[in-house]
mmCIF file of C-alpha atoms in Angstrom:
data_model
loop_
_atom_site.group_PDB
_atom_site.id
_atom_site.type_symbol
_atom_site.label_atom_id
_atom_site.label_comp_id
_atom_site.label_asym_id
_atom_site.label_seq_id
_atom_site.Cartn_x
_atom_site.Cartn_y
_atom_site.Cartn_z
ATOM 1 C CA MET A 1 96.455 96.352 119.647
ATOM 2 C CA LYS A 2 93.257 94.360 119.323
ATOM 3 C CA TYR A 3 93.843 90.627 118.844
ATOM 4 C CA LEU A 4 97.500 91.058 119.806
ATOM 5 C CA ASP A 5 98.057 92.502 123.281
ATOM 6 C CA GLU A 6 94.947 90.869 124.668
ATOM 7 C CA PHE A 7 96.248 87.472 123.562
ATOM 8 C CA SER A 8 99.532 88.004 125.415
ATOM 9 C CA ASP A 9 98.076 88.741 128.845
ATOM 10 C CA PRO A 10 100.392 87.158 131.506
ATOM 11 C CA GLN A 11 97.610 86.644 134.029
ATOM 12 C CA LEU A 12 95.423 84.827 131.517
ATOM 13 C CA ALA A 13 98.448 82.783 130.436
ATOM 14 C CA ARG A 14 99.051 81.679 134.028
ATOM 15 C CA GLY A 15 95.424 80.644 134.262
ATOM 16 C CA LEU A 16 95.677 78.538 131.114
ATOM 17 C CA LEU A 17 98.907 76.936 132.337
ATOM 18 C CA ASP A 18 97.181 76.025 135.615
ATOM 19 C CA ARG A 19 94.326 74.441 133.673
ATOM 20 C CA ILE A 20 96.767 72.486 131.508
ATOM 21 C CA ARG A 21 98.583 71.190 134.606
ATOM 22 C CA ALA A 22 95.263 70.213 136.185
ATOM 23 C CA VAL A 23 94.286 67.944 133.282
ATOM 24 C CA THR A 24 97.702 66.424 132.529
ATOM 25 C CA THR A 25 98.305 62.999 134.050
ATOM 26 C CA ARG A 26 100.515 61.318 131.442
ATOM 27 C CA ARG A 27 103.372 62.133 129.069
ATOM 28 C CA TRP A 28 102.296 63.566 125.735
ATOM 29 C CA SER A 29 104.161 64.668 122.596
ATOM 30 C CA ILE A 30 102.448 67.406 120.599
ATOM 31 C CA MET A 31 103.696 68.782 117.284
ATOM 32 C CA GLU A 32 103.089 72.397 116.340
ATOM 33 C CA VAL A 33 103.067 72.248 112.564
ATOM 34 C CA CYS A 34 103.860 75.876 111.800
ATOM 35 C CA GLY A 35 107.249 77.575 112.114
ATOM 36 C CA GLY A 36 105.525 80.766 113.229
ATOM 37 C CA GLN A 37 104.094 78.853 116.172
ATOM 38 C CA THR A 38 107.548 77.420 116.899
ATOM 39 C CA HIS A 39 109.025 80.917 117.123
ATOM 40 C CA SER A 40 106.219 82.050 119.416
ATOM 41 C CA ILE A 41 106.698 79.014 121.668
ATOM 42 C CA ILE A 42 110.460 79.532 121.957
ATOM 43 C CA ARG A 43 110.295 83.330 122.191
ATOM 44 C CA HIS A 44 107.811 83.255 125.076
ATOM 45 C CA GLY A 45 109.297 80.157 126.726
ATOM 46 C CA ILE A 46 105.984 78.314 126.499
ATOM 47 C CA ASP A 47 107.685 74.917 126.227
ATOM 48 C CA GLN A 48 109.556 75.647 129.487
ATOM 49 C CA LEU A 49 106.382 76.702 131.313
ATOM 50 C CA LEU A 50 104.354 73.628 130.389
ATOM 51 C CA PRO A 51 104.182 70.589 132.701
ATOM 52 C CA ASP A 52 107.208 68.320 132.362
ATOM 53 C CA GLN A 53 104.977 65.608 130.888
ATOM 54 C CA ILE A 54 104.260 67.678 127.759
ATOM 55 C CA GLU A 55 106.863 67.809 125.008
ATOM 56 C CA MET A 56 106.443 70.201 122.087
ATOM 57 C CA ILE A 57 107.864 68.771 118.865
ATOM 58 C CA HIS A 58 108.693 71.286 116.148
ATOM 59 C CA GLY A 59 107.157 70.468 112.794
ATOM 60 C CA PRO A 60 108.001 71.127 109.134
ATOM 61 C CA GLY A 61 105.741 74.157 108.698
ATOM 62 C CA CYS A 62 108.440 76.610 107.627
ATOM 63 C CA PRO A 63 107.980 77.293 103.898
ATOM 64 C CA VAL A 64 111.512 78.586 103.367
ATOM 65 C CA CYS A 65 112.997 75.619 105.230
ATOM 66 C CA VAL A 66 111.267 72.927 103.204
ATOM 67 C CA THR A 67 112.006 74.455 99.788
ATOM 68 C CA PRO A 68 114.268 71.798 98.213
ATOM 69 C CA LEU A 69 117.911 72.489 97.537
ATOM 70 C CA GLU A 70 117.424 71.715 93.856
ATOM 71 C CA VAL A 71 114.711 74.393 93.613
ATOM 72 C CA ILE A 72 117.073 76.909 95.258
ATOM 73 C CA ASP A 73 119.729 75.970 92.705
ATOM 74 C CA LYS A 74 117.209 76.420 89.894
ATOM 75 C CA ALA A 75 116.408 79.873 91.260
ATOM 76 C CA LEU A 76 120.118 80.712 91.355
ATOM 77 C CA GLU A 77 120.657 79.587 87.769
ATOM 78 C CA ILE A 78 117.687 81.574 86.487
ATOM 79 C CA ALA A 79 118.580 84.670 88.539
ATOM 80 C CA ALA A 80 122.097 84.774 87.111
ATOM 81 C CA ARG A 81 120.877 85.149 83.532
ATOM 82 C CA PRO A 82 121.416 88.635 82.090
ATOM 83 C CA ASP A 83 117.936 88.923 80.570
ATOM 84 C CA VAL A 84 116.146 88.080 83.857
ATOM 85 C CA ILE A 85 114.791 90.207 86.685
ATOM 86 C CA PHE A 86 114.421 87.707 89.517
ATOM 87 C CA CYS A 87 111.924 88.699 92.228
ATOM 88 C CA SER A 88 111.539 87.146 95.666
ATOM 89 C CA PHE A 89 110.450 87.854 99.178
ATOM 90 C CA GLY A 90 113.417 88.862 101.315
ATOM 91 C CA ASP A 91 113.496 85.693 103.401
ATOM 92 C CA MET A 92 114.731 83.619 100.447
ATOM 93 C CA LEU A 93 117.839 85.665 99.669
ATOM 94 C CA ARG A 94 120.121 84.061 102.272
ATOM 95 C CA VAL A 95 118.868 80.489 101.933
ATOM 96 C CA PRO A 96 121.922 78.480 100.836
ATOM 97 C CA GLY A 97 122.001 76.601 97.585
ATOM 98 C CA SER A 98 124.711 74.113 96.709
ATOM 99 C CA ALA A 99 127.405 76.791 96.363
ATOM 100 C CA LYS A 100 125.863 80.225 96.992
ATOM 101 C CA ASP A 101 122.664 82.140 97.680
ATOM 102 C CA LEU A 102 120.632 84.836 95.932
ATOM 103 C CA PHE A 103 122.591 87.578 97.704
ATOM 104 C CA ARG A 104 125.761 86.222 96.104
ATOM 105 C CA VAL A 105 124.089 86.136 92.693
ATOM 106 C CA LYS A 106 123.049 89.754 93.203
ATOM 107 C CA SER A 107 126.583 90.762 94.220
ATOM 108 C CA GLN A 108 127.880 89.113 91.051
ATOM 109 C CA GLY A 109 125.639 91.244 88.855
ATOM 110 C CA GLY A 110 122.357 89.338 88.808
ATOM 111 C CA ASP A 111 119.225 91.511 88.844
ATOM 112 C CA VAL A 112 117.683 90.140 92.036
ATOM 113 C CA ARG A 113 114.958 92.254 93.611
ATOM 114 C CA VAL A 114 113.006 91.995 96.849
ATOM 115 C CA VAL A 115 109.280 92.580 96.385
ATOM 116 C CA TYR A 116 106.413 92.647 98.848
ATOM 117 C CA SER A 117 103.826 90.991 96.629
ATOM 118 C CA PRO A 118 103.911 88.821 93.511
ATOM 119 C CA LEU A 119 101.800 91.547 91.884
ATOM 120 C CA ASP A 120 104.844 93.835 92.236
ATOM 121 C CA ALA A 121 106.736 91.386 90.028
ATOM 122 C CA LEU A 122 103.921 91.428 87.497
ATOM 123 C CA GLU A 123 104.100 95.222 87.377
ATOM 124 C CA LEU A 124 107.846 94.982 86.780
ATOM 125 C CA ALA A 125 107.163 92.663 83.855
ATOM 126 C CA ARG A 126 104.728 95.156 82.362
ATOM 127 C CA ALA A 127 107.242 97.981 82.841
ATOM 128 C CA ASN A 128 110.132 95.960 81.340
ATOM 129 C CA PRO A 129 108.751 94.157 78.277
ATOM 130 C CA ASP A 130 112.277 93.443 77.006
ATOM 131 C CA ARG A 131 113.226 91.470 80.157
ATOM 132 C CA GLN A 132 112.013 88.177 81.591
ATOM 133 C CA VAL A 133 110.601 88.654 85.102
ATOM 134 C CA VAL A 134 110.435 85.625 87.397
ATOM 135 C CA PHE A 135 108.778 85.475 90.805
ATOM 136 C CA PHE A 136 109.904 82.826 93.292
ATOM 137 C CA GLY A 137 106.596 81.361 94.448
ATOM 138 C CA ILE A 138 107.175 79.292 97.575
ATOM 139 C CA GLY A 139 105.134 78.482 100.634
ATOM 140 C CA PHE A 140 102.187 76.617 102.033
ATOM 141 C CA GLU A 141 98.509 77.138 101.275
ATOM 142 C CA THR A 142 98.732 80.576 102.893
ATOM 143 C CA THR A 143 100.786 82.302 100.184
ATOM 144 C CA ALA A 144 99.518 80.278 97.235
ATOM 145 C CA PRO A 145 96.334 82.296 96.481
ATOM 146 C CA ALA A 146 98.276 85.522 95.836
ATOM 147 C CA ASN A 147 100.648 83.688 93.515
ATOM 148 C CA ALA A 148 97.726 82.038 91.734
ATOM 149 C CA MET A 149 96.008 85.405 91.304
ATOM 150 C CA THR A 150 99.177 86.896 89.816
ATOM 151 C CA VAL A 151 99.458 84.166 87.185
ATOM 152 C CA TYR A 152 95.747 84.531 86.457
ATOM 153 C CA GLN A 153 96.242 88.289 85.960
ATOM 154 C CA ALA A 154 99.312 87.754 83.775
ATOM 155 C CA LYS A 155 97.260 85.553 81.453
ATOM 156 C CA ARG A 156 94.274 87.922 81.490
ATOM 157 C CA LEU A 157 96.478 90.923 80.658
ATOM 158 C CA GLY A 158 98.576 89.053 78.105
ATOM 159 C CA VAL A 159 101.881 89.635 79.952
ATOM 160 C CA SER A 160 104.077 87.037 78.298
ATOM 161 C CA ASN A 161 107.415 87.947 79.922
ATOM 162 C CA PHE A 162 106.289 86.959 83.439
ATOM 163 C CA SER A 163 106.726 83.488 84.936
ATOM 164 C CA LEU A 164 106.545 81.762 88.294
ATOM 165 C CA LEU A 165 109.115 79.407 89.821
ATOM 166 C CA VAL A 166 106.750 77.272 91.867
ATOM 167 C CA SER A 167 107.565 75.397 95.061
ATOM 168 C CA HIS A 168 104.257 75.217 96.912
ATOM 169 C CA VAL A 169 103.686 72.509 99.520
ATOM 170 C CA LEU A 170 100.613 71.356 101.438
ATOM 171 C CA VAL A 171 100.188 70.617 105.130
ATOM 172 C CA PRO A 172 97.818 67.581 105.253
ATOM 173 C CA PRO A 173 100.065 65.236 103.199
ATOM 174 C CA ALA A 174 102.995 66.234 105.431
ATOM 175 C CA ILE A 175 101.004 65.250 108.524
ATOM 176 C CA ALA A 176 100.280 61.876 106.927
ATOM 177 C CA ALA A 177 103.975 61.393 106.074
ATOM 178 C CA ILE A 178 104.995 62.218 109.650
ATOM 179 C CA MET A 179 102.496 59.768 111.103
ATOM 180 C CA GLU A 180 103.596 56.984 108.759
ATOM 181 C CA SER A 181 107.258 57.342 109.645
ATOM 182 C CA PRO A 182 108.509 54.389 111.739
ATOM 183 C CA THR A 183 110.275 56.859 114.057
ATOM 184 C CA CYS A 184 107.188 59.010 114.670
ATOM 185 C CA ARG A 185 106.587 60.102 118.283
ATOM 186 C CA VAL A 186 103.806 62.608 117.583
ATOM 187 C CA GLN A 187 100.530 62.024 119.410
ATOM 188 C CA ALA A 188 98.671 65.198 118.419
ATOM 189 C CA PHE A 189 98.958 68.253 116.166
ATOM 190 C CA LEU A 190 98.466 71.973 116.525
ATOM 191 C CA ALA A 191 97.382 72.885 113.002
ATOM 192 C CA ALA A 192 98.455 76.189 111.436
ATOM 193 C CA GLY A 193 95.707 78.777 111.740
ATOM 194 C CA HIS A 194 96.637 80.800 108.655
ATOM 195 C CA VAL A 195 96.627 77.719 106.419
ATOM 196 C CA CYS A 196 93.153 76.861 107.675
ATOM 197 C CA THR A 197 92.042 80.458 107.099
ATOM 198 C CA VAL A 198 92.492 79.726 103.391
ATOM 199 C CA MET A 199 91.657 76.022 103.157
ATOM 200 C CA GLY A 200 89.301 75.477 106.081
ATOM 201 C CA THR A 201 89.343 72.354 108.239
ATOM 202 C CA GLY A 202 87.785 69.809 105.903
ATOM 203 C CA GLU A 203 90.984 67.875 105.134
ATOM 204 C CA TYR A 204 91.808 67.161 108.781
ATOM 205 C CA PRO A 205 88.997 64.857 110.065
ATOM 206 C CA PRO A 206 90.125 61.940 107.846
ATOM 207 C CA LEU A 207 93.680 62.357 109.169
ATOM 208 C CA ALA A 208 92.518 62.519 112.777
ATOM 209 C CA GLU A 209 90.425 59.391 112.278
ATOM 210 C CA LYS A 210 92.993 57.377 110.294
ATOM 211 C CA TYR A 211 95.923 58.072 112.619
ATOM 212 C CA ARG A 212 93.853 58.506 115.802
ATOM 213 C CA VAL A 213 95.431 61.852 116.652
ATOM 214 C CA PRO A 214 93.760 65.072 117.844
ATOM 215 C CA VAL A 215 94.174 68.031 115.484
ATOM 216 C CA VAL A 216 93.533 71.441 117.020
ATOM 217 C CA VAL A 217 93.607 74.522 114.766
ATOM 218 C CA THR A 218 95.586 77.151 116.634
ATOM 219 C CA GLY A 219 96.712 80.759 116.254
ATOM 220 C CA PHE A 220 100.094 82.300 116.954
ATOM 221 C CA GLU A 221 99.861 84.464 120.068
ATOM 222 C CA PRO A 222 100.790 82.944 123.469
ATOM 223 C CA LEU A 223 97.190 82.518 124.603
ATOM 224 C CA ASP A 224 96.226 80.996 121.241
ATOM 225 C CA ILE A 225 98.928 78.370 121.601
ATOM 226 C CA LEU A 226 98.195 77.637 125.264
ATOM 227 C CA GLU A 227 94.489 77.239 124.517
ATOM 228 C CA GLY A 228 95.342 74.902 121.653
ATOM 229 C CA ILE A 229 97.557 72.839 123.933
ATOM 230 C CA ARG A 230 94.857 72.748 126.627
ATOM 231 C CA ARG A 231 92.255 71.436 124.200
ATOM 232 C CA THR A 232 94.737 68.924 122.795
ATOM 233 C CA VAL A 233 95.654 67.526 126.224
ATOM 234 C CA ILE A 234 91.967 67.184 127.168
ATOM 235 C CA GLN A 235 91.435 65.084 124.052
ATOM 236 C CA LEU A 236 94.544 62.983 124.645
ATOM 237 C CA GLU A 237 93.653 62.296 128.263
ATOM 238 C CA ALA A 238 90.128 61.276 127.232
ATOM 239 C CA GLY A 239 91.336 59.066 124.380
ATOM 240 C CA ARG A 240 89.587 61.194 121.757
ATOM 241 C CA HIS A 241 90.927 62.118 118.316
ATOM 242 C CA GLU A 242 88.892 64.943 116.826
ATOM 243 C CA VAL A 243 89.418 68.185 114.924
ATOM 244 C CA GLU A 244 88.802 71.335 116.970
ATOM 245 C CA ASN A 245 88.976 74.953 115.929
ATOM 246 C CA ALA A 246 90.656 77.005 118.661
ATOM 247 C CA TYR A 247 91.128 79.952 116.285
ATOM 248 C CA PRO A 248 87.543 80.872 115.352
ATOM 249 C CA ARG A 249 88.264 84.594 115.022
ATOM 250 C CA ALA A 250 90.191 83.827 111.826
ATOM 251 C CA VAL A 251 89.221 80.323 110.689
ATOM 252 C CA ALA A 252 85.910 79.137 109.298
ATOM 253 C CA ALA A 253 85.259 75.477 108.557
ATOM 254 C CA ALA A 254 84.878 76.200 104.833
ATOM 255 C CA GLY A 255 87.954 78.424 104.639
ATOM 256 C CA ASN A 256 88.004 81.110 101.944
ATOM 257 C CA PRO A 257 85.883 79.918 98.979
ATOM 258 C CA ALA A 258 87.176 82.590 96.561
ATOM 259 C CA ALA A 259 90.812 81.771 97.324
ATOM 260 C CA LYS A 260 90.163 78.037 96.995
ATOM 261 C CA ALA A 261 88.461 78.554 93.617
ATOM 262 C CA MET A 262 91.470 80.512 92.357
ATOM 263 C CA LEU A 263 93.841 77.783 93.562
ATOM 264 C CA GLU A 264 91.780 75.102 91.854
ATOM 265 C CA ASP A 265 91.862 77.029 88.587
ATOM 266 C CA VAL A 266 95.570 77.894 88.477
ATOM 267 C CA PHE A 267 97.232 74.932 90.244
ATOM 268 C CA GLU A 268 97.013 71.167 90.262
ATOM 269 C CA ARG A 269 98.276 68.627 92.797
ATOM 270 C CA THR A 270 101.675 67.019 92.280
ATOM 271 C CA ASP A 271 104.300 65.068 94.186
ATOM 272 C CA ARG A 272 106.718 67.483 95.820
ATOM 273 C CA ALA A 273 110.170 67.133 97.364
ATOM 274 C CA TRP A 274 110.653 68.667 100.832
ATOM 275 C CA ARG A 275 114.131 69.806 101.785
ATOM 276 C CA GLY A 276 115.727 67.319 104.158
ATOM 277 C CA ILE A 277 112.682 65.033 104.065
ATOM 278 C CA GLY A 278 112.270 63.770 100.520
ATOM 279 C CA VAL A 279 109.355 63.387 98.147
ATOM 280 C CA ILE A 280 105.885 63.331 99.708
ATOM 281 C CA PRO A 281 103.217 62.137 97.241
ATOM 282 C CA GLY A 282 100.519 64.663 96.417
ATOM 283 C CA SER A 283 102.052 67.239 98.742
ATOM 284 C CA GLY A 284 102.481 70.158 96.371
ATOM 285 C CA TRP A 285 101.043 72.300 93.636
ATOM 286 C CA ARG A 286 102.265 73.046 90.149
ATOM 287 C CA LEU A 287 100.732 75.241 87.477
ATOM 288 C CA SER A 288 97.813 73.543 85.739
ATOM 289 C CA GLU A 289 97.839 72.896 82.007
ATOM 290 C CA ARG A 290 95.922 76.132 81.342
ATOM 291 C CA TYR A 291 98.766 78.174 82.871
ATOM 292 C CA ARG A 292 101.766 75.966 82.122
ATOM 293 C CA GLU A 293 103.254 78.605 79.797
ATOM 294 C CA TYR A 294 104.026 80.658 82.939
ATOM 295 C CA ASP A 295 106.114 77.900 84.514
ATOM 296 C CA ALA A 296 109.687 79.230 84.929
ATOM 297 C CA GLU A 297 111.163 75.728 85.213
ATOM 298 C CA GLN A 298 109.985 74.889 81.717
ATOM 299 C CA ARG A 299 110.607 78.341 80.263
ATOM 300 C CA PHE A 300 114.264 78.284 81.347
ATOM 301 C CA ALA A 301 114.781 74.507 80.931
ATOM 302 C CA VAL A 302 116.010 73.879 84.484
ATOM 303 C CA ASP A 303 113.545 71.121 85.363
ATOM 304 C CA ASP A 304 116.166 68.336 85.289
ATOM 305 C CA LEU A 305 118.635 69.834 87.800
ATOM 306 C CA HIS A 306 119.465 67.576 90.787
ATOM 307 C CA THR A 307 121.566 68.207 93.891
ATOM 308 C CA GLU A 308 122.692 66.664 97.183
ATOM 309 C CA GLU A 309 122.259 68.045 100.711
ATOM 310 C CA SER A 310 125.085 68.878 103.132
ATOM 311 C CA SER A 311 126.380 65.752 104.818
ATOM 312 C CA ILE A 312 126.619 67.389 108.269
ATOM 313 C CA CYS A 313 123.379 69.419 108.280
ATOM 314 C CA ARG A 314 120.581 67.641 110.176
ATOM 315 C CA SER A 315 117.833 70.106 109.312
ATOM 316 C CA GLY A 316 115.778 67.312 107.784
ATOM 317 C CA GLU A 317 115.600 65.594 111.168
ATOM 318 C CA VAL A 318 114.686 68.922 112.788
ATOM 319 C CA LEU A 319 111.876 69.409 110.263
ATOM 320 C CA GLN A 320 110.517 65.933 110.994
ATOM 321 C CA GLY A 321 110.601 66.565 114.741
ATOM 322 C CA LEU A 322 113.158 63.798 115.317
ATOM 323 C CA ILE A 323 115.691 66.079 117.019
ATOM 324 C CA LYS A 324 115.785 69.557 118.535
ATOM 325 C CA PRO A 325 118.105 72.053 116.800
ATOM 326 C CA HIS A 326 120.761 72.014 119.525
ATOM 327 C CA GLU A 327 121.073 68.230 119.174
ATOM 328 C CA CYS A 328 122.815 68.797 115.825
ATOM 329 C CA ALA A 329 126.599 68.852 116.268
ATOM 330 C CA ALA A 330 126.953 71.689 113.742
ATOM 331 C CA PHE A 331 124.398 73.951 115.460
ATOM 332 C CA GLY A 332 125.972 77.215 116.624
ATOM 333 C CA LYS A 333 129.406 76.033 115.424
ATOM 334 C CA GLN A 334 129.786 75.308 111.703
ATOM 335 C CA CYS A 335 126.177 76.443 111.265
ATOM 336 C CA THR A 336 125.168 79.966 112.348
ATOM 337 C CA PRO A 337 122.897 82.662 110.866
ATOM 338 C CA ARG A 338 125.996 84.238 109.269
ATOM 339 C CA ASN A 339 127.166 80.903 107.837
ATOM 340 C CA PRO A 340 124.089 78.674 107.526
ATOM 341 C CA LEU A 341 124.295 75.086 106.384
ATOM 342 C CA GLY A 342 120.528 74.737 106.071
ATOM 343 C CA ALA A 343 117.476 76.917 105.603
ATOM 344 C CA THR A 344 116.231 76.245 109.150
ATOM 345 C CA MET A 345 119.032 78.529 110.411
ATOM 346 C CA VAL A 346 118.187 81.548 108.240
ATOM 347 C CA SER A 347 114.426 81.465 107.815
ATOM 348 C CA SER A 348 112.377 83.764 110.041
ATOM 349 C CA GLU A 349 110.248 80.704 110.826
ATOM 350 C CA GLY A 350 113.045 78.133 111.080
ATOM 351 C CA ALA A 351 113.400 76.157 114.310
ATOM 352 C CA CYS A 352 117.205 76.451 114.278
ATOM 353 C CA ALA A 353 116.953 80.221 113.864
ATOM 354 C CA ALA A 354 114.537 80.388 116.812
ATOM 355 C CA TYR A 355 116.849 78.376 119.054
ATOM 356 C CA TYR A 356 119.830 80.514 118.064
ATOM 357 C CA LEU A 357 117.989 83.842 118.364
ATOM 358 C CA TYR A 358 116.507 83.054 121.773
ATOM 359 C CA ARG A 359 119.738 81.480 123.075
ATOM 360 C CA ARG A 360 118.656 77.855 123.318
ATOM 361 C CA LEU A 361 122.207 76.943 122.478
ATOM 362 C CA ASP A 362 122.877 73.957 124.703
ATOM 363 C CA LEU A 363 121.245 70.710 125.557
ATOM 364 C CA PRO A 364 119.613 70.509 129.002
ATOM 365 C CA ALA A 365 122.063 69.085 131.533
ATOM 366 C CA GLU A 366 120.129 65.872 132.046
ATOM 367 C CA VAL A 367 120.148 65.208 128.256
ATOM 368 C CA ALA A 368 123.755 66.249 127.696
ATOM 369 C CA HIS A 369 124.979 63.808 130.361
ATOM 370 C CA ALA A 370 122.582 60.979 129.601
#
């Protein structure tokens, strides 16, 4: 397939690895922001093929993983109501709340439905005017335009029984929070290509300049990631800190102007809590005043619900790149895909799920015996 097989060519990958080895003279720690990139790195063993001096640190770019526990609990409370049809993408159904997940709510009689687009939920609302239909709108800048369009359409069509439970988060404030942490080891970032497809690259130069870190926009296939790493190492070795676009087939500097205009109309910036990390100022979106009537938190009066995380789950440290998944004592023991303690174990983009799926179950011998 075009843009897929040709970016997985083993011979070209070997060539890129040789070029990375040729330019690497020091130890470098690079964070891939996106969970999709993490899965690609682990699946293809890219981190094991790189020179020993290069460490890949897994970032917080998994939208399911960073959805706060209290938002999951709000979803569970709303979904259990008899007058509600609760709609979500499938990857949210097994994410644990304080006591259960959406699958459990469904098994107990809740009308929980998997949809493939928020517009499907809007159609359900039009077809069921006597029911409240709620769509669980989570994710980074990538999924936000479709959710914004759906709310816009609901208002335009006068569909009053539709609402959105919003938990959208933004990448640039998360990068700033990571760099300002006193335990930060990150020296460069691979930025998420699909986020930049929507938003462009304009928010990254100030971050690169302020924190003196290279930011390279990167895709998701093996050659995309290796090329991003190569460009990043060249910058690090030269002492440069610039924004580069290594994903030009999908990303333009200006992003998608129509999508950005829709986001600006429907959403406004707000402080947002990240699961396992805490509140990051200005790191999320909420519905703007013009569309506030479609806010499920306010419609169902669940905006004051507060919860506490598991005391033994270290997914927050995984999301911040402070530890690898198998450094958590619960990983693969108390915490498995069948019995997850945190969202990083069940999300299709979670680092813990990647390590479990691709059998990275144990610490390397030299770390385990250190």
